[in-house]
Short mmCIF file of C-alpha atoms in Angstrom, two decimals:
data_model
loop_
_atom_site.label_atom_id
_atom_site.label_comp_id
_atom_site.label_asym_id
_atom_site.label_seq_id
_atom_site.Cartn_x
_atom_site.Cartn_y
_atom_site.Cartn_z
CA UNK A 1235 -15.37 -23.56 1.28
CA UNK A 1236 -12.29 -25.40 1.36
CA UNK A 1237 -11.79 -25.30 -2.60
CA UNK A 1238 -11.48 -21.16 -2.09
CA UNK A 1239 -9.07 -21.50 0.94
CA UNK A 1240 -7.09 -24.62 -1.01
CA UNK A 1241 -6.45 -21.73 -3.58
CA UNK A 1242 -4.78 -19.64 -1.01
CA UNK A 1243 -1.45 -19.04 0.86
CA UNK A 1244 -0.74 -19.86 4.51
CA UNK A 1245 -1.49 -16.75 6.25
CA UNK A 1246 2.39 -15.21 6.06
CA UNK A 1247 1.23 -13.57 9.72
CA UNK A 1248 0.64 -16.57 11.65
CA UNK A 1249 4.28 -17.03 10.91
CA UNK A 1250 5.55 -14.44 13.06
CA UNK A 1251 3.25 -15.37 16.12
CA UNK A 1252 6.13 -17.68 18.40
CA UNK A 1253 8.45 -14.61 18.13
CA UNK A 1254 6.07 -12.39 18.79
CA UNK A 1255 5.40 -14.47 22.42
CA UNK A 1256 9.28 -14.26 22.90
CA UNK A 1257 9.09 -10.23 22.32
CA UNK A 1258 6.64 -9.66 24.11
CA UNK A 1259 8.18 -11.03 27.10
CA UNK A 1260 11.19 -8.74 26.86
CA UNK A 1261 11.05 -7.30 30.48
CA UNK A 1262 10.19 -3.65 29.08
CA UNK A 1263 7.69 -5.07 26.65
CA UNK A 1264 7.42 -6.06 23.39
CA UNK A 1265 7.90 -2.93 20.07
CA UNK A 1266 6.51 -3.63 17.82
CA UNK A 1267 7.68 -3.05 14.07
CA UNK A 1268 6.03 -5.88 11.92
CA UNK A 1269 2.55 -4.61 10.93
CA UNK A 1270 3.37 -0.79 9.75
CA UNK A 1271 -0.53 -0.12 11.12
CA UNK A 1272 -0.67 3.59 12.51
CA UNK A 1273 -0.47 4.74 16.05
CA UNK A 1274 -1.48 8.35 16.05
CA UNK A 1275 -4.83 10.12 17.10
CA UNK A 1276 -7.31 10.75 13.83
CA UNK A 1277 -6.91 14.08 13.79
CA UNK A 1278 -9.41 15.48 15.41
CA UNK A 1279 -11.40 17.55 12.22
CA UNK A 1280 -11.94 14.02 10.86
CA UNK A 1281 -12.94 12.03 13.90
CA UNK A 1282 -15.09 15.56 14.29
CA UNK A 1283 -16.53 15.11 10.89
CA UNK A 1284 -17.81 11.51 11.01
CA UNK A 1285 -19.50 11.51 14.29
CA UNK A 1286 -21.30 15.41 12.24
CA UNK A 1287 -22.17 12.19 10.01
CA UNK A 1288 -23.73 9.45 12.65
CA UNK A 1289 -26.86 9.70 12.01
CA UNK A 1290 -26.93 8.48 8.42
CA UNK A 1291 -30.07 5.16 8.96
CA UNK A 1292 -30.01 4.81 5.26
CA UNK A 1293 -27.36 3.04 2.69
CA UNK A 1294 -24.50 4.65 1.32
CA UNK A 1295 -24.24 4.74 -2.58
CA UNK A 1296 -20.92 3.01 -4.48
CA UNK A 1297 -20.38 5.46 -6.05
CA UNK A 1298 -19.59 7.64 -2.53
CA UNK A 1299 -21.63 11.19 -2.46
CA UNK A 1300 -21.05 13.93 -4.73
CA UNK A 1301 -19.29 15.87 -1.59
CA UNK A 1302 -16.50 13.24 -1.61
CA UNK A 1303 -16.27 12.57 -5.48
CA UNK A 1304 -15.59 15.83 -5.43
CA UNK A 1305 -12.63 16.24 -2.02
CA UNK A 1306 -11.48 12.48 -4.24
CA UNK A 1307 -11.12 14.34 -7.61
CA UNK A 1308 -9.89 17.95 -6.75
CA UNK A 1309 -6.98 15.86 -4.51
CA UNK A 1310 -5.98 14.09 -7.54
CA UNK A 1311 -5.43 17.51 -9.25
CA UNK A 1312 -3.92 19.41 -6.38
CA UNK A 1313 -1.81 16.30 -5.16
CA UNK A 1314 -0.77 14.28 -8.25
CA UNK A 1315 -0.69 17.30 -10.82
CA UNK A 1316 -3.42 15.36 -12.42
CA UNK A 1317 -6.12 17.04 -15.28
CA UNK A 1318 -9.19 16.55 -16.63
CA UNK A 1319 -10.49 14.13 -13.77
CA UNK A 1320 -14.26 13.99 -13.40
CA UNK A 1321 -16.60 12.52 -11.39
CA UNK A 1322 -16.30 9.33 -13.83
CA UNK A 1323 -12.40 9.45 -13.36
CA UNK A 1324 -12.74 7.83 -9.79
CA UNK A 1325 -14.28 5.65 -7.49
CA UNK A 1326 -14.14 5.61 -3.71
CA UNK A 1327 -13.74 1.70 -2.50
CA UNK A 1328 -13.21 -0.15 1.08
CA UNK A 1329 -10.21 -0.15 1.80
CA UNK A 1330 -7.18 -0.95 -0.46
CA UNK A 1331 -6.29 -4.32 0.60
CA UNK A 1332 -10.38 -5.34 -0.99
CA UNK A 1333 -9.41 -4.23 -3.91
CA UNK A 1334 -6.42 -5.63 -4.59
CA UNK A 1335 -7.37 -9.27 -3.47
CA UNK A 1336 -10.78 -8.80 -5.46
CA UNK A 1337 -9.43 -6.26 -8.71
CA UNK A 1338 -9.01 -9.23 -10.69
CA UNK A 1339 -12.47 -11.66 -9.56
CA UNK A 1340 -14.31 -8.46 -10.74
CA UNK A 1341 -12.51 -7.79 -13.55
CA UNK A 1342 -12.96 -10.99 -15.13
CA UNK A 1343 -10.16 -13.19 -14.72
CA UNK A 1344 -9.37 -16.91 -14.98
CA UNK A 1345 -7.74 -19.86 -15.83
CA UNK A 1346 -5.45 -18.75 -18.21
CA UNK A 1347 -5.12 -14.78 -17.79
CA UNK A 1348 -1.36 -14.15 -16.30
CA UNK A 1349 -1.65 -10.72 -13.05
CA UNK A 1350 1.87 -9.57 -12.85
CA UNK A 1351 3.52 -7.73 -9.82
CA UNK A 1352 7.28 -7.09 -8.23
CA UNK A 1353 9.52 -9.24 -7.29
CA UNK A 1354 9.04 -7.74 -4.22
CA UNK A 1355 5.32 -6.82 -3.75
CA UNK A 1356 3.02 -6.94 -1.12
CA UNK A 1357 1.34 -10.87 -1.25
CA UNK A 1358 -1.73 -10.14 -1.00
CA UNK A 1359 -1.32 -9.20 -5.32
CA UNK A 1360 -0.74 -12.98 -5.71
CA UNK A 1361 -3.89 -13.97 -3.01
CA UNK A 1362 -5.76 -11.09 -5.53
CA UNK A 1363 -5.23 -13.36 -8.79
CA UNK A 1364 -5.21 -17.19 -6.56
CA UNK A 1365 -8.96 -16.38 -5.78
CA UNK A 1366 -9.65 -15.56 -9.88
CA UNK A 1367 -7.16 -18.54 -10.58
CA UNK A 1368 -5.63 -16.51 -12.57
CA UNK A 1369 -1.97 -17.60 -13.76
CA UNK A 1370 0.61 -15.16 -11.30
CA UNK A 1371 4.10 -14.23 -12.27
CA UNK A 1372 6.59 -11.50 -10.59
CA UNK A 1373 8.76 -8.90 -11.99
CA UNK A 1374 11.96 -6.97 -12.31
CA UNK A 1375 10.84 -5.06 -15.20
CA UNK A 1376 7.61 -5.71 -16.46
CA UNK A 1377 8.28 -4.22 -20.75
CA UNK A 1378 10.51 -8.07 -20.34
CA UNK A 1379 7.49 -9.62 -19.71
CA UNK A 1380 5.68 -11.70 -22.21
CA UNK A 1381 2.66 -9.57 -23.09
CA UNK A 1382 0.23 -12.43 -24.25
CA UNK A 1383 -2.62 -12.95 -22.14
CA UNK A 1384 -1.66 -11.00 -19.65
CA UNK A 1385 -4.53 -8.31 -18.75
CA UNK A 1386 -3.13 -6.78 -14.64
CA UNK A 1387 -0.36 -5.33 -14.60
CA UNK A 1388 -0.02 -4.47 -11.24
CA UNK A 1389 3.39 -1.35 -9.96
CA UNK A 1390 3.63 -0.16 -6.12
CA UNK A 1391 5.51 2.62 -6.53
CA UNK A 1392 6.35 3.72 -3.34
CA UNK A 1393 7.38 -0.38 -3.28
CA UNK A 1394 6.07 -2.00 0.07
CA UNK A 1395 8.16 -3.44 1.20
CA UNK A 1396 11.46 -2.80 0.04
CA UNK A 1397 10.06 1.98 0.07
CA UNK A 1398 11.04 2.24 -4.22
CA UNK A 1399 9.82 4.77 -5.75
CA UNK A 1400 9.62 4.47 -9.75
CA UNK A 1401 10.70 7.88 -11.58
CA UNK A 1402 9.03 9.28 -13.77
CA UNK A 1403 10.96 8.08 -17.22
CA UNK A 1404 10.36 4.84 -15.71
CA UNK A 1405 7.03 4.95 -15.33
CA UNK A 1406 6.34 6.82 -18.98
CA UNK A 1407 7.85 3.93 -20.23
CA UNK A 1408 5.83 0.76 -18.73
CA UNK A 1409 2.78 3.12 -19.17
CA UNK A 1410 3.43 2.79 -22.77
CA UNK A 1411 4.62 -0.42 -22.92
CA UNK A 1412 1.86 -1.49 -21.53
CA UNK A 1413 -0.79 1.11 -23.74
CA UNK A 1414 1.23 -1.12 -26.66
CA UNK A 1415 0.33 -4.25 -25.89
CA UNK A 1416 -3.03 -3.60 -24.57
CA UNK A 1417 -2.85 -4.62 -20.93
CA UNK A 1418 -4.23 -2.84 -17.93
CA UNK A 1419 -1.96 -0.73 -16.07
CA UNK A 1420 -2.79 -0.38 -11.61
CA UNK A 1421 -0.44 1.46 -9.39
CA UNK A 1422 -0.35 1.01 -6.11
CA UNK A 1423 0.17 4.33 -4.83
CA UNK A 1424 -1.05 4.08 -0.92
CA UNK A 1425 2.13 5.10 0.37
CA UNK A 1426 2.34 8.44 -2.57
CA UNK A 1427 2.51 11.58 0.14
CA UNK A 1428 5.56 9.22 2.27
CA UNK A 1429 8.30 10.25 -0.19
CA UNK A 1430 11.78 11.18 2.13
CA UNK A 1431 14.93 10.90 -0.07
CA UNK A 1432 12.67 11.10 -3.54
CA UNK A 1433 9.64 12.98 -4.62
CA UNK A 1434 7.00 10.32 -6.22
CA UNK A 1435 5.26 10.33 -9.22
CA UNK A 1436 1.98 9.62 -10.61
CA UNK A 1437 0.72 7.59 -12.67
CA UNK A 1438 -1.78 9.99 -13.00
CA UNK A 1439 0.18 12.89 -13.67
CA UNK A 1440 0.67 13.82 -17.99
CA UNK A 1441 4.24 14.01 -17.47
CA UNK A 1442 3.89 10.11 -17.46
CA UNK A 1443 0.67 9.07 -19.16
CA UNK A 1444 1.01 12.04 -21.87
CA UNK A 1445 -2.45 13.34 -21.13
CA UNK A 1446 -4.38 10.38 -20.62
CA UNK A 1447 -6.32 8.58 -18.47
CA UNK A 1448 -6.68 5.15 -20.46
CA UNK A 1449 -5.80 1.60 -19.66
CA UNK A 1450 -4.47 4.30 -16.61
CA UNK A 1451 -5.33 3.12 -12.90
CA UNK A 1452 -4.22 4.31 -9.43
CA UNK A 1453 -5.34 3.21 -6.37
CA UNK A 1454 -5.07 5.38 -3.20
CA UNK A 1455 -5.71 5.44 0.30
CA UNK A 1456 -5.74 6.83 3.88
CA UNK A 1457 -4.69 4.14 5.77
CA UNK A 1458 -0.91 5.72 6.21
CA UNK A 1459 -1.79 9.94 5.59
CA UNK A 1460 -4.55 10.54 7.64
CA UNK A 1461 -4.17 7.40 10.16
CA UNK A 1462 -7.21 6.17 9.27
CA UNK A 1463 -6.46 2.30 8.44
CA UNK A 1464 -9.52 2.40 10.36
CA UNK A 1465 -11.97 4.01 8.82
CA UNK A 1466 -11.11 1.55 5.51
CA UNK A 1467 -11.25 4.68 3.25
CA UNK A 1468 -9.91 4.88 -0.15
CA UNK A 1469 -9.96 5.56 -3.80
CA UNK A 1470 -9.60 4.58 -6.89
CA UNK A 1471 -9.00 7.05 -10.04
CA UNK A 1472 -7.69 7.14 -13.41
CA UNK A 1473 -9.92 4.97 -16.76
CA UNK A 1474 -13.16 5.64 -16.66
CA UNK A 1475 -13.89 2.41 -19.32
CA UNK A 1476 -11.89 0.97 -16.29
CA UNK A 1477 -13.93 2.01 -13.30
CA UNK A 1478 -17.16 2.61 -15.00
CA UNK A 1479 -17.91 -1.43 -15.40
CA UNK A 1480 -15.76 -1.92 -11.37
CA UNK A 1481 -19.03 1.05 -10.35
CA UNK A 1482 -21.21 -1.46 -11.70
CA UNK A 1483 -19.90 -5.35 -10.37
CA UNK A 1484 -19.51 -3.61 -6.79
CA UNK A 1485 -23.04 -1.77 -6.76
CA UNK A 1486 -23.88 -5.46 -6.78
CA UNK A 1487 -22.08 -6.58 -4.81
CA UNK A 1488 -22.90 -3.91 -1.82
CA UNK A 1489 -19.79 -2.61 -2.02
CA UNK A 1490 -19.97 0.43 0.28
CA UNK A 1491 -18.38 2.59 2.33
CA UNK A 1492 -19.95 3.96 5.03
CA UNK A 1493 -21.56 7.77 5.05
CA UNK A 1494 -20.16 8.38 8.01
CA UNK A 1495 -16.51 7.21 6.94
CA UNK A 1496 -18.14 9.27 3.41
CA UNK A 1497 -17.77 12.05 5.58
CA UNK A 1498 -14.39 11.92 7.16
CA UNK A 1499 -12.75 11.60 4.13
CA UNK A 1500 -13.84 14.27 2.87
CA UNK A 1501 -12.43 15.90 5.52
CA UNK A 1502 -9.38 14.10 5.05
CA UNK A 1503 -8.72 14.98 1.83
CA UNK A 1504 -9.97 18.43 2.06
CA UNK A 1505 -6.57 19.53 4.69
CA UNK A 1506 -2.96 19.06 3.77
CA UNK A 1507 -1.14 20.46 7.39
CA UNK A 1508 -2.63 17.31 9.42
CA UNK A 1509 -0.64 15.19 6.64
CA UNK A 1510 1.84 17.40 6.91
CA UNK A 1511 2.66 17.48 11.10
CA UNK A 1512 2.17 13.10 10.24
CA UNK A 1513 4.59 13.40 7.92
CA UNK A 1514 7.15 14.88 10.51
CA UNK A 1515 6.51 12.35 13.48
CA UNK A 1516 7.26 9.93 10.52
CA UNK A 1517 10.06 11.90 9.30
CA UNK A 1518 11.92 11.46 13.61
CA UNK A 1519 11.23 8.20 14.04
CA UNK A 1520 11.82 6.50 10.38
CA UNK A 1521 15.49 9.05 11.10
CA UNK A 1522 16.33 7.72 14.71
CA UNK A 1523 15.89 3.74 14.09
CA UNK A 1524 17.69 4.38 11.13
CA UNK A 1525 20.80 5.30 12.55
CA UNK A 1526 20.28 2.02 15.18
CA UNK A 1527 19.92 -0.11 12.57
CA UNK A 1528 22.69 0.81 10.91
CA UNK A 1529 24.50 1.57 14.12
CA UNK A 1530 24.07 -1.81 15.41
CA UNK A 1531 25.20 -3.29 12.02
CA UNK A 1532 22.21 -3.62 10.04
CA UNK A 1533 22.30 -2.06 6.04
CA UNK A 1534 19.05 0.51 4.65
CA UNK A 1535 19.08 -0.74 0.76
CA UNK A 1536 15.72 1.88 -0.97
CA UNK A 1537 13.84 3.04 1.88
CA UNK A 1538 13.18 6.19 0.03
CA UNK A 1539 10.21 6.57 0.61
CA UNK A 1540 6.52 4.84 2.62
CA UNK A 1541 7.51 3.26 6.09
CA UNK A 1542 9.43 0.89 6.40
CA UNK A 1543 12.98 0.44 6.51
CA UNK A 1544 14.39 -2.48 4.34
CA UNK A 1545 17.29 -3.51 6.12
CA UNK A 1546 19.84 -6.75 6.28
CA UNK A 1547 22.95 -8.33 8.55
CA UNK A 1548 23.34 -10.43 5.05
CA UNK A 1549 21.52 -13.87 6.81
CA UNK A 1550 18.16 -15.68 6.66
CA UNK A 1551 15.47 -13.25 7.31
CA UNK A 1552 13.94 -15.22 10.28
CA UNK A 1553 17.29 -15.04 11.77
CA UNK A 1554 17.25 -11.71 11.41
CA UNK A 1555 14.34 -11.42 13.27
CA UNK A 1556 15.10 -14.09 16.26
CA UNK A 1557 18.03 -11.83 16.72
CA UNK A 1558 15.37 -9.50 17.11
CA UNK A 1559 12.95 -10.59 19.14
CA UNK A 1560 15.30 -11.27 21.53
CA UNK A 1561 15.35 -7.47 21.96
CA UNK A 1562 11.87 -7.09 22.45
CA UNK A 1563 11.86 -5.88 18.85
CA UNK A 1564 9.28 -7.43 16.29
CA UNK A 1565 9.82 -7.04 12.19
CA UNK A 1566 8.04 -8.82 9.45
CA UNK A 1567 10.25 -11.77 7.52
CA UNK A 1568 11.50 -9.92 4.36
CA UNK A 1569 10.43 -13.14 1.91
CA UNK A 1570 6.84 -12.75 3.40
CA UNK A 1571 6.97 -10.89 -0.03
CA UNK A 1572 9.46 -12.68 -2.23
CA UNK A 1573 11.81 -15.23 -1.97
CA UNK A 1574 14.34 -12.46 -3.01
CA UNK A 1575 14.07 -10.88 0.27
CA UNK A 1576 15.25 -14.08 2.53
CA UNK A 1577 18.17 -12.02 3.22
CA UNK A 1578 16.13 -8.57 4.63
CA UNK A 1579 13.21 -7.62 7.55
CA UNK A 1580 11.10 -4.87 6.94
CA UNK A 1581 11.25 -2.60 9.65
CA UNK A 1582 8.43 -0.30 9.90
CA UNK A 1583 7.89 2.89 11.78
CA UNK A 1584 4.71 3.15 13.36
CA UNK A 1585 5.34 2.66 16.67
CA UNK A 1586 4.59 6.12 19.65
CA UNK A 1587 7.56 7.90 19.66
CA UNK A 1588 8.45 5.85 23.65
CA UNK A 1589 8.76 2.68 21.94
CA UNK A 1590 10.22 4.15 19.10
CA UNK A 1591 13.18 5.22 22.13
CA UNK A 1592 12.80 1.75 23.43
CA UNK A 1593 14.08 0.49 20.65
CA UNK A 1594 16.63 2.78 20.17
CA UNK A 1595 17.91 1.72 23.39
CA UNK A 1596 17.65 -1.93 22.41
CA UNK A 1597 19.49 -1.88 19.63
CA UNK A 1598 22.33 0.37 21.22
#
């Protein structure tokens, strides 16, 4: 066990504990804008679907029910603009983090194979490579990477932590490069429904991939758009030649989404109204926090999508974390996401309206 754990970096969130204690000591309590976990209720129609499916004594299937696959294929075509999506083009997963962490292992990668991901990125891309003993590296432009031995290329659009969105032309260029060099491309699009100053495009759109899913897979989650982080509900869509073997591996590993969760996902993907309502909540919180941070002396970069503001005061991220913790506000230090984030903090706008108001008042 120690041999495996020794491959991994220190769990970054543990470093925040002293600052969390400081923020919690504020007379009016902590405003936690660090992790970005949903706080609003699960929509009623999703809860009802979960409860109605609660009497599910048998094992669920890894591939999901036909109703679930229908819901995913329908959403992928309706929302992402993809064409010709069949059940073979989709695969339910047990939350997107599980997939990111174990994908290199499930692809059979190991020593000598390379995994690449953005210079500022969700730390689990690195963890996945480390678990497989593969090599890993960061990029600014993936087409400048040496393709030799590059077996997995991660895109993340909209980005966590920066909120940056890759446009259609940029995605088209990257997909063409990956295919030219036979590099498997996975695009983490878990924040795609949360574009503010940009309209995110999926790699599954025919304008990006030329109408072919060859060598391309996208990752989607219901955690943010439907408040289902506690349900562990996500899915893959894309190249059947990739998803077919992954399905077989995941069958052997017992990586099954629970039957009630599958029913809940069917309800969630079939309803767009609750997504609109939740977007409106986040938009109001985003506006209030952005204005308060800028008035407090912060500069916001990117942040055109996702659930975060990428903010800086031009100082060490840990100095900023300490400054805000003294105000009872907890944020994530930018170096959690790579050395390039050392002067930034990631500010989530997933707190309740009341807590966001408290943060705004303290910043003023």
